[in-house]
Amino acid sequence: MAELSILLLRTFLALLAMPIYLLSFLGIWEHFCEKFFFPYILEKMCETHDRKSKPHKQELFHNLPNFTGASGELRLLEIGTGLGTNFQFYPAGCKVTCTDVNPNFQRGLLRNMGKNQHLHYEHFLVAAGEDLHQVPSSSLDAVVCTFVLCTVRSVDETLREVLRVLRPGGAFYFLEHVAADPSSWKYFWQQVCFPTWKLIFCGCCLTREISKNLEQAKFSELKLKHISITLPWTLIRPHIVGYAVK
């Protein structure tokens, strides 16, 4: 009965969003979404989400200096830098490489770079998390990924790339929204909205159990906890936060 209800409600939601599905069929929506819609929506959503996630990020990143390399410099790469909202949490003198599969966040990114001149910005690479071939192996002290693993093509491939580019003893920091408890109404509605949500929000998946991917990856140490961050009018509430050591 639940599966039938989900199917019927998905169909109803798809009918409501039919213009977007039609634009996608014609090959128009993806370009418009990546260049205009998603950067705009992300900037608006980030204002609320960053305010609510700030205490969690402060706690998460407080030990970043502990992973400074033998050179005395902390070399950090961020996957899916987006608007650069994490820059404020990085320690002074940190050498940052920014990557994003979508190069259309310039306005917000440049604004946050201007606000955070305590950092050294080395490179901006247009690259997916699953393919960081431009980055040498074992060259980084830390990799950061926040609210990105929901959109990558493959979480496992992304984590393999993270392990490749990290030096031994380096750390991977993460903060991601995840699937709700399967027995909850929240999970039911995540299942209902999943296809339309993914289309509208550039591939964002509501139902990924990313903690399982992290547990199965070949990290030597994993510090992970489940938290709740509520975004109004969305199905994003359960999150995981922590870091893993190579």
PDB file of C-alpha atoms in Angstrom:
ATOM      1  CA  MET A   1       0.000   0.000   0.000  1.00  0.00           C
ATOM      2  CA  ALA A   2       2.817   2.409   0.883  1.00  0.00           C
ATOM      3  CA  GLU A   3       4.551   1.787  -2.466  1.00  0.00           C
ATOM      4  CA  LEU A   4       1.314   2.468  -4.358  1.00  0.00           C
ATOM      5  CA  SER A   5       0.742   5.666  -2.384  1.00  0.00           C
ATOM      6  CA  ILE A   6       4.284   6.813  -3.164  1.00  0.00           C
ATOM      7  CA  LEU A   7       3.804   6.079  -6.879  1.00  0.00           C
ATOM      8  CA  LEU A   8       0.499   7.970  -7.042  1.00  0.00           C
ATOM      9  CA  LEU A   9       1.859  10.968  -5.176  1.00  0.00           C
ATOM     10  CA  ARG A  10       5.002  11.005  -7.342  1.00  0.00           C
ATOM     11  CA  THR A  11       2.784  11.083 -10.435  1.00  0.00           C
ATOM     12  CA  PHE A  12       0.721  13.941  -9.023  1.00  0.00           C
ATOM     13  CA  LEU A  13       3.869  15.913  -8.177  1.00  0.00           C
ATOM     14  CA  ALA A  14       5.287  15.270 -11.652  1.00  0.00           C
ATOM     15  CA  LEU A  15       2.093  16.636 -13.187  1.00  0.00           C
ATOM     16  CA  LEU A  16       2.436  19.801 -11.113  1.00  0.00           C
ATOM     17  CA  ALA A  17       6.038  20.145 -12.300  1.00  0.00           C
ATOM     18  CA  MET A  18       5.240  19.182 -15.900  1.00  0.00           C
ATOM     19  CA  PRO A  19       6.704  22.405 -17.424  1.00  0.00           C
ATOM     20  CA  ILE A  20      10.074  21.585 -15.860  1.00  0.00           C
ATOM     21  CA  TYR A  21       9.913  17.969 -17.046  1.00  0.00           C
ATOM     22  CA  LEU A  22       9.085  19.239 -20.549  1.00  0.00           C
ATOM     23  CA  LEU A  23      12.009  21.678 -20.515  1.00  0.00           C
ATOM     24  CA  SER A  24      14.253  18.838 -19.367  1.00  0.00           C
ATOM     25  CA  PHE A  25      13.011  16.623 -22.209  1.00  0.00           C
ATOM     26  CA  LEU A  26      13.847  19.418 -24.652  1.00  0.00           C
ATOM     27  CA  GLY A  27      17.344  19.752 -23.167  1.00  0.00           C
ATOM     28  CA  ILE A  28      16.738  23.291 -21.860  1.00  0.00           C
ATOM     29  CA  TRP A  29      16.211  22.896 -18.126  1.00  0.00           C
ATOM     30  CA  GLU A  30      19.639  21.520 -17.153  1.00  0.00           C
ATOM     31  CA  HIS A  31      21.524  24.477 -18.653  1.00  0.00           C
ATOM     32  CA  PHE A  32      19.111  27.019 -17.162  1.00  0.00           C
ATOM     33  CA  CYS A  33      19.220  25.285 -13.768  1.00  0.00           C
ATOM     34  CA  GLU A  34      23.029  25.104 -13.583  1.00  0.00           C
ATOM     35  CA  LYS A  35      23.642  28.661 -14.792  1.00  0.00           C
ATOM     36  CA  PHE A  36      20.800  30.631 -13.215  1.00  0.00           C
ATOM     37  CA  PHE A  37      18.236  28.817 -11.070  1.00  0.00           C
ATOM     38  CA  PHE A  38      20.419  26.670  -8.812  1.00  0.00           C
ATOM     39  CA  PRO A  39      23.041  29.353  -8.002  1.00  0.00           C
ATOM     40  CA  TYR A  40      20.210  31.766  -7.142  1.00  0.00           C
ATOM     41  CA  ILE A  41      18.285  29.270  -4.994  1.00  0.00           C
ATOM     42  CA  LEU A  42      21.449  28.014  -3.318  1.00  0.00           C
ATOM     43  CA  GLU A  43      22.432  31.536  -2.318  1.00  0.00           C
ATOM     44  CA  LYS A  44      18.992  32.155  -0.794  1.00  0.00           C
ATOM     45  CA  MET A  45      18.882  28.801   1.017  1.00  0.00           C
ATOM     46  CA  CYS A  46      22.442  29.203   2.278  1.00  0.00           C
ATOM     47  CA  GLU A  47      21.511  32.298   4.258  1.00  0.00           C
ATOM     48  CA  THR A  48      19.215  30.213   6.473  1.00  0.00           C
ATOM     49  CA  HIS A  49      21.153  26.976   6.422  1.00  0.00           C
ATOM     50  CA  ASP A  50      24.512  28.606   7.183  1.00  0.00           C
ATOM     51  CA  ARG A  51      23.032  30.360  10.185  1.00  0.00           C
ATOM     52  CA  LYS A  52      21.696  27.079  11.563  1.00  0.00           C
ATOM     53  CA  SER A  53      24.752  25.009  10.693  1.00  0.00           C
ATOM     54  CA  LYS A  54      27.341  27.521  11.932  1.00  0.00           C
ATOM     55  CA  PRO A  55      27.759  26.001  15.433  1.00  0.00           C
ATOM     56  CA  HIS A  56      28.211  22.545  13.889  1.00  0.00           C
ATOM     57  CA  LYS A  57      30.806  23.846  11.418  1.00  0.00           C
ATOM     58  CA  GLN A  58      32.697  25.688  14.153  1.00  0.00           C
ATOM     59  CA  GLU A  59      32.922  22.458  16.122  1.00  0.00           C
ATOM     60  CA  LEU A  60      33.756  20.409  13.033  1.00  0.00           C
ATOM     61  CA  PHE A  61      36.635  22.554  11.775  1.00  0.00           C
ATOM     62  CA  HIS A  62      38.198  23.555  15.104  1.00  0.00           C
ATOM     63  CA  ASN A  63      40.900  20.846  14.857  1.00  0.00           C
ATOM     64  CA  LEU A  64      41.871  21.504  11.215  1.00  0.00           C
ATOM     65  CA  PRO A  65      45.285  22.907  12.282  1.00  0.00           C
ATOM     66  CA  ASN A  66      46.110  19.505  13.790  1.00  0.00           C
ATOM     67  CA  PHE A  67      46.444  18.138  10.250  1.00  0.00           C
ATOM     68  CA  THR A  68      49.006  20.704   9.081  1.00  0.00           C
ATOM     69  CA  GLY A  69      51.685  18.974   7.008  1.00  0.00           C
ATOM     70  CA  ALA A  70      55.409  18.652   7.668  1.00  0.00           C
ATOM     71  CA  SER A  71      56.012  21.846   5.651  1.00  0.00           C
ATOM     72  CA  GLY A  72      54.151  23.859   8.281  1.00  0.00           C
ATOM     73  CA  GLU A  73      51.402  24.771   5.780  1.00  0.00           C
ATOM     74  CA  LEU A  74      47.875  23.375   5.729  1.00  0.00           C
ATOM     75  CA  ARG A  75      47.002  22.448   2.144  1.00  0.00           C
ATOM     76  CA  LEU A  76      43.234  22.021   1.782  1.00  0.00           C
ATOM     77  CA  LEU A  77      40.954  21.164  -1.114  1.00  0.00           C
ATOM     78  CA  GLU A  78      37.217  21.750  -1.027  1.00  0.00           C
ATOM     79  CA  ILE A  79      34.965  19.642  -3.239  1.00  0.00           C
ATOM     80  CA  GLY A  80      31.936  21.601  -4.416  1.00  0.00           C
ATOM     81  CA  THR A  81      33.108  24.956  -3.097  1.00  0.00           C
ATOM     82  CA  GLY A  82      29.967  26.655  -4.408  1.00  0.00           C
ATOM     83  CA  LEU A  83      29.657  30.091  -2.805  1.00  0.00           C
ATOM     84  CA  GLY A  84      32.625  29.599  -0.482  1.00  0.00           C
ATOM     85  CA  THR A  85      30.614  29.686   2.738  1.00  0.00           C
ATOM     86  CA  ASN A  86      33.166  27.486   4.554  1.00  0.00           C
ATOM     87  CA  PHE A  87      36.089  29.886   4.107  1.00  0.00           C
ATOM     88  CA  GLN A  88      35.400  31.664   7.400  1.00  0.00           C
ATOM     89  CA  PHE A  89      36.096  28.457   9.332  1.00  0.00           C
ATOM     90  CA  TYR A  90      39.534  27.711   7.844  1.00  0.00           C
ATOM     91  CA  PRO A  91      42.687  28.688   9.792  1.00  0.00           C
ATOM     92  CA  ALA A  92      44.787  31.690   8.761  1.00  0.00           C
ATOM     93  CA  GLY A  93      47.425  30.954   6.135  1.00  0.00           C
ATOM     94  CA  CYS A  94      45.600  27.850   4.876  1.00  0.00           C
ATOM     95  CA  LYS A  95      46.280  27.173   1.178  1.00  0.00           C
ATOM     96  CA  VAL A  96      42.925  26.458  -0.464  1.00  0.00           C
ATOM     97  CA  THR A  97      42.145  24.780  -3.772  1.00  0.00           C
ATOM     98  CA  CYS A  98      38.519  25.259  -4.817  1.00  0.00           C
ATOM     99  CA  THR A  99      36.702  22.779  -7.031  1.00  0.00           C
ATOM    100  CA  ASP A 100      33.179  22.666  -8.382  1.00  0.00           C
ATOM    101  CA  VAL A 101      31.471  20.892 -11.241  1.00  0.00           C
ATOM    102  CA  ASN A 102      29.364  24.042 -11.764  1.00  0.00           C
ATOM    103  CA  PRO A 103      31.414  27.187 -12.555  1.00  0.00           C
ATOM    104  CA  ASN A 104      28.418  29.533 -12.207  1.00  0.00           C
ATOM    105  CA  PHE A 105      28.856  30.641  -8.592  1.00  0.00           C
ATOM    106  CA  GLN A 106      31.309  33.461  -9.322  1.00  0.00           C
ATOM    107  CA  ARG A 107      29.452  36.310  -7.628  1.00  0.00           C
ATOM    108  CA  GLY A 108      28.986  34.624  -4.261  1.00  0.00           C
ATOM    109  CA  LEU A 109      32.392  32.950  -4.400  1.00  0.00           C
ATOM    110  CA  LEU A 110      34.258  36.198  -5.082  1.00  0.00           C
ATOM    111  CA  ARG A 111      32.331  37.934  -2.314  1.00  0.00           C
ATOM    112  CA  ASN A 112      33.345  35.304   0.240  1.00  0.00           C
ATOM    113  CA  MET A 113      36.951  35.345  -0.986  1.00  0.00           C
ATOM    114  CA  GLY A 114      36.979  39.089  -0.367  1.00  0.00           C
ATOM    115  CA  LYS A 115      35.639  38.587   3.150  1.00  0.00           C
ATOM    116  CA  ASN A 116      38.231  35.911   3.972  1.00  0.00           C
ATOM    117  CA  GLN A 117      41.611  37.285   3.008  1.00  0.00           C
ATOM    118  CA  HIS A 118      43.289  35.320   5.800  1.00  0.00           C
ATOM    119  CA  LEU A 119      43.468  32.418   3.312  1.00  0.00           C
ATOM    120  CA  HIS A 120      45.676  31.792   0.282  1.00  0.00           C
ATOM    121  CA  TYR A 121      43.590  30.737  -2.730  1.00  0.00           C
ATOM    122  CA  GLU A 122      45.741  28.581  -5.011  1.00  0.00           C
ATOM    123  CA  HIS A 123      43.487  27.179  -7.732  1.00  0.00           C
ATOM    124  CA  PHE A 124      39.901  26.939  -8.925  1.00  0.00           C
ATOM    125  CA  LEU A 125      39.259  23.706 -10.804  1.00  0.00           C
ATOM    126  CA  VAL A 126      36.089  22.866 -12.697  1.00  0.00           C
ATOM    127  CA  ALA A 127      35.953  19.227 -11.671  1.00  0.00           C
ATOM    128  CA  ALA A 128      33.545  16.610 -10.369  1.00  0.00           C
ATOM    129  CA  GLY A 129      34.254  14.914  -7.061  1.00  0.00           C
ATOM    130  CA  GLU A 130      34.625  11.584  -8.839  1.00  0.00           C
ATOM    131  CA  ASP A 131      37.414  12.904 -11.077  1.00  0.00           C
ATOM    132  CA  LEU A 132      40.122  15.024  -9.439  1.00  0.00           C
ATOM    133  CA  HIS A 133      42.811  13.926 -11.892  1.00  0.00           C
ATOM    134  CA  GLN A 134      44.256  17.468 -11.927  1.00  0.00           C
ATOM    135  CA  VAL A 135      45.249  17.018  -8.268  1.00  0.00           C
ATOM    136  CA  PRO A 136      48.395  14.939  -7.526  1.00  0.00           C
ATOM    137  CA  SER A 137      48.074  11.896  -5.297  1.00  0.00           C
ATOM    138  CA  SER A 138      48.945  12.257  -1.597  1.00  0.00           C
ATOM    139  CA  SER A 139      49.334  16.037  -1.990  1.00  0.00           C
ATOM    140  CA  LEU A 140      46.769  17.383   0.496  1.00  0.00           C
ATOM    141  CA  ASP A 141      46.460  17.630   4.265  1.00  0.00           C
ATOM    142  CA  ALA A 142      42.682  18.002   4.273  1.00  0.00           C
ATOM    143  CA  VAL A 143      39.697  17.643   1.947  1.00  0.00           C
ATOM    144  CA  VAL A 144      36.353  19.267   2.776  1.00  0.00           C
ATOM    145  CA  CYS A 145      32.945  18.368   1.402  1.00  0.00           C
ATOM    146  CA  THR A 146      29.751  19.943   2.748  1.00  0.00           C
ATOM    147  CA  PHE A 147      26.311  19.396   1.185  1.00  0.00           C
ATOM    148  CA  VAL A 148      27.861  17.951  -1.967  1.00  0.00           C
ATOM    149  CA  LEU A 149      27.753  14.154  -1.630  1.00  0.00           C
ATOM    150  CA  CYS A 150      23.984  14.355  -2.193  1.00  0.00           C
ATOM    151  CA  THR A 151      24.624  15.478  -5.786  1.00  0.00           C
ATOM    152  CA  VAL A 152      27.709  13.570  -6.949  1.00  0.00           C
ATOM    153  CA  ARG A 153      27.204  10.811  -9.492  1.00  0.00           C
ATOM    154  CA  SER A 154      28.871   8.250  -7.191  1.00  0.00           C
ATOM    155  CA  VAL A 155      29.615   8.681  -3.485  1.00  0.00           C
ATOM    156  CA  ASP A 156      31.994   5.711  -3.495  1.00  0.00           C
ATOM    157  CA  GLU A 157      34.027   7.018  -6.449  1.00  0.00           C
ATOM    158  CA  THR A 158      34.250  10.434  -4.810  1.00  0.00           C
ATOM    159  CA  LEU A 159      35.547   8.915  -1.577  1.00  0.00           C
ATOM    160  CA  ARG A 160      38.134   6.921  -3.534  1.00  0.00           C
ATOM    161  CA  GLU A 161      39.383  10.173  -5.074  1.00  0.00           C
ATOM    162  CA  VAL A 162      39.459  11.778  -1.616  1.00  0.00           C
ATOM    163  CA  LEU A 163      41.649   8.941  -0.349  1.00  0.00           C
ATOM    164  CA  ARG A 164      43.913   9.225  -3.374  1.00  0.00           C
ATOM    165  CA  VAL A 165      44.638  12.953  -3.046  1.00  0.00           C
ATOM    166  CA  LEU A 166      45.039  12.924   0.764  1.00  0.00           C
ATOM    167  CA  ARG A 167      48.472  12.287   2.219  1.00  0.00           C
ATOM    168  CA  PRO A 168      48.710   9.474   4.804  1.00  0.00           C
ATOM    169  CA  GLY A 169      47.399  10.929   8.044  1.00  0.00           C
ATOM    170  CA  GLY A 170      45.350  13.588   6.215  1.00  0.00           C
ATOM    171  CA  ALA A 171      41.672  14.151   7.013  1.00  0.00           C
ATOM    172  CA  PHE A 172      38.380  14.307   5.135  1.00  0.00           C
ATOM    173  CA  TYR A 173      35.783  16.648   6.673  1.00  0.00           C
ATOM    174  CA  PHE A 174      32.093  16.282   5.848  1.00  0.00           C
ATOM    175  CA  LEU A 175      28.656  17.691   6.684  1.00  0.00           C
ATOM    176  CA  GLU A 176      25.824  16.220   4.632  1.00  0.00           C
ATOM    177  CA  HIS A 177      22.062  15.817   4.717  1.00  0.00           C
ATOM    178  CA  VAL A 178      20.940  12.187   4.580  1.00  0.00           C
ATOM    179  CA  ALA A 179      17.868   9.980   4.395  1.00  0.00           C
ATOM    180  CA  ALA A 180      15.451  10.089   7.313  1.00  0.00           C
ATOM    181  CA  ASP A 181      14.573   7.051   9.415  1.00  0.00           C
ATOM    182  CA  PRO A 182      12.844   4.559   7.045  1.00  0.00           C
ATOM    183  CA  SER A 183       9.968   4.167   9.504  1.00  0.00           C
ATOM    184  CA  SER A 184       9.239   7.916   9.616  1.00  0.00           C
ATOM    185  CA  TRP A 185       6.793  10.077   7.691  1.00  0.00           C
ATOM    186  CA  LYS A 186       9.734  12.277   6.734  1.00  0.00           C
ATOM    187  CA  TYR A 187      11.245   9.336   4.825  1.00  0.00           C
ATOM    188  CA  PHE A 188       7.880   8.620   3.174  1.00  0.00           C
ATOM    189  CA  TRP A 189       7.742  12.168   1.808  1.00  0.00           C
ATOM    190  CA  GLN A 190      11.400  12.032   0.803  1.00  0.00           C
ATOM    191  CA  GLN A 191      10.504   9.000  -1.328  1.00  0.00           C
ATOM    192  CA  VAL A 192       7.537  10.829  -2.833  1.00  0.00           C
ATOM    193  CA  CYS A 193       9.485  13.970  -3.728  1.00  0.00           C
ATOM    194  CA  PHE A 194      12.740  12.257  -4.739  1.00  0.00           C
ATOM    195  CA  PRO A 195      12.426  12.288  -8.592  1.00  0.00           C
ATOM    196  CA  THR A 196      11.049  15.829  -8.905  1.00  0.00           C
ATOM    197  CA  TRP A 197      13.366  17.228  -6.221  1.00  0.00           C
ATOM    198  CA  LYS A 198      16.380  15.674  -7.976  1.00  0.00           C
ATOM    199  CA  LEU A 199      15.364  17.253 -11.286  1.00  0.00           C
ATOM    200  CA  ILE A 200      14.690  20.719  -9.867  1.00  0.00           C
ATOM    201  CA  PHE A 201      17.788  20.891  -7.668  1.00  0.00           C
ATOM    202  CA  CYS A 202      20.538  19.749 -10.056  1.00  0.00           C
ATOM    203  CA  GLY A 203      20.710  16.102  -9.022  1.00  0.00           C
ATOM    204  CA  CYS A 204      20.291  16.492  -5.242  1.00  0.00           C
ATOM    205  CA  CYS A 205      19.264  13.116  -3.775  1.00  0.00           C
ATOM    206  CA  LEU A 206      17.118  13.154  -0.639  1.00  0.00           C
ATOM    207  CA  THR A 207      17.490   9.498   0.300  1.00  0.00           C
ATOM    208  CA  ARG A 208      21.228   8.726   0.328  1.00  0.00           C
ATOM    209  CA  GLU A 209      22.609   6.878   3.357  1.00  0.00           C
ATOM    210  CA  ILE A 210      26.057   8.435   3.131  1.00  0.00           C
ATOM    211  CA  SER A 211      27.194   7.146   6.516  1.00  0.00           C
ATOM    212  CA  LYS A 212      27.240   3.627   5.044  1.00  0.00           C
ATOM    213  CA  ASN A 213      29.532   4.760   2.206  1.00  0.00           C
ATOM    214  CA  LEU A 214      31.890   6.357   4.719  1.00  0.00           C
ATOM    215  CA  GLU A 215      31.944   3.256   6.894  1.00  0.00           C
ATOM    216  CA  GLN A 216      32.807   1.078   3.899  1.00  0.00           C
ATOM    217  CA  ALA A 217      35.541   3.388   2.578  1.00  0.00           C
ATOM    218  CA  LYS A 218      39.128   2.573   3.493  1.00  0.00           C
ATOM    219  CA  PHE A 219      39.719   5.241   6.141  1.00  0.00           C
ATOM    220  CA  SER A 220      41.789   4.292   9.179  1.00  0.00           C
ATOM    221  CA  GLU A 221      39.596   6.342  11.534  1.00  0.00           C
ATOM    222  CA  LEU A 222      36.047   7.706  11.280  1.00  0.00           C
ATOM    223  CA  LYS A 223      34.456  10.236  13.628  1.00  0.00           C
ATOM    224  CA  LEU A 224      30.780  10.615  12.701  1.00  0.00           C
ATOM    225  CA  LYS A 225      27.647  11.773  14.462  1.00  0.00           C
ATOM    226  CA  HIS A 226      24.030  12.306  13.484  1.00  0.00           C
ATOM    227  CA  ILE A 227      22.515  15.752  13.957  1.00  0.00           C
ATOM    228  CA  SER A 228      19.359  17.598  12.963  1.00  0.00           C
ATOM    229  CA  ILE A 229      19.325  20.866  10.982  1.00  0.00           C
ATOM    230  CA  THR A 230      15.916  22.021   9.823  1.00  0.00           C
ATOM    231  CA  LEU A 231      15.466  23.945   6.598  1.00  0.00           C
ATOM    232  CA  PRO A 232      11.949  25.474   6.456  1.00  0.00           C
ATOM    233  CA  TRP A 233       9.659  24.093   3.746  1.00  0.00           C
ATOM    234  CA  THR A 234      12.059  21.318   2.791  1.00  0.00           C
ATOM    235  CA  LEU A 235      12.513  17.629   3.551  1.00  0.00           C
ATOM    236  CA  ILE A 236      16.138  18.184   4.603  1.00  0.00           C
ATOM    237  CA  ARG A 237      16.542  17.629   8.343  1.00  0.00           C
ATOM    238  CA  PRO A 238      18.723  14.599   9.264  1.00  0.00           C
ATOM    239  CA  HIS A 239      22.450  15.284   8.761  1.00  0.00           C
ATOM    240  CA  ILE A 240      25.766  13.611   9.468  1.00  0.00           C
ATOM    241  CA  VAL A 241      28.899  15.503  10.467  1.00  0.00           C
ATOM    242  CA  GLY A 242      32.470  14.481  11.215  1.00  0.00           C
ATOM    243  CA  TYR A 243      35.856  13.661   9.758  1.00  0.00           C
ATOM    244  CA  ALA A 244      37.768  10.596   8.592  1.00  0.00           C
ATOM    245  CA  VAL A 245      41.522  10.031   8.580  1.00  0.00           C
ATOM    246  CA  LYS A 246      43.471   8.296   5.806  1.00  0.00           C
TER     247      LYS A 246
END
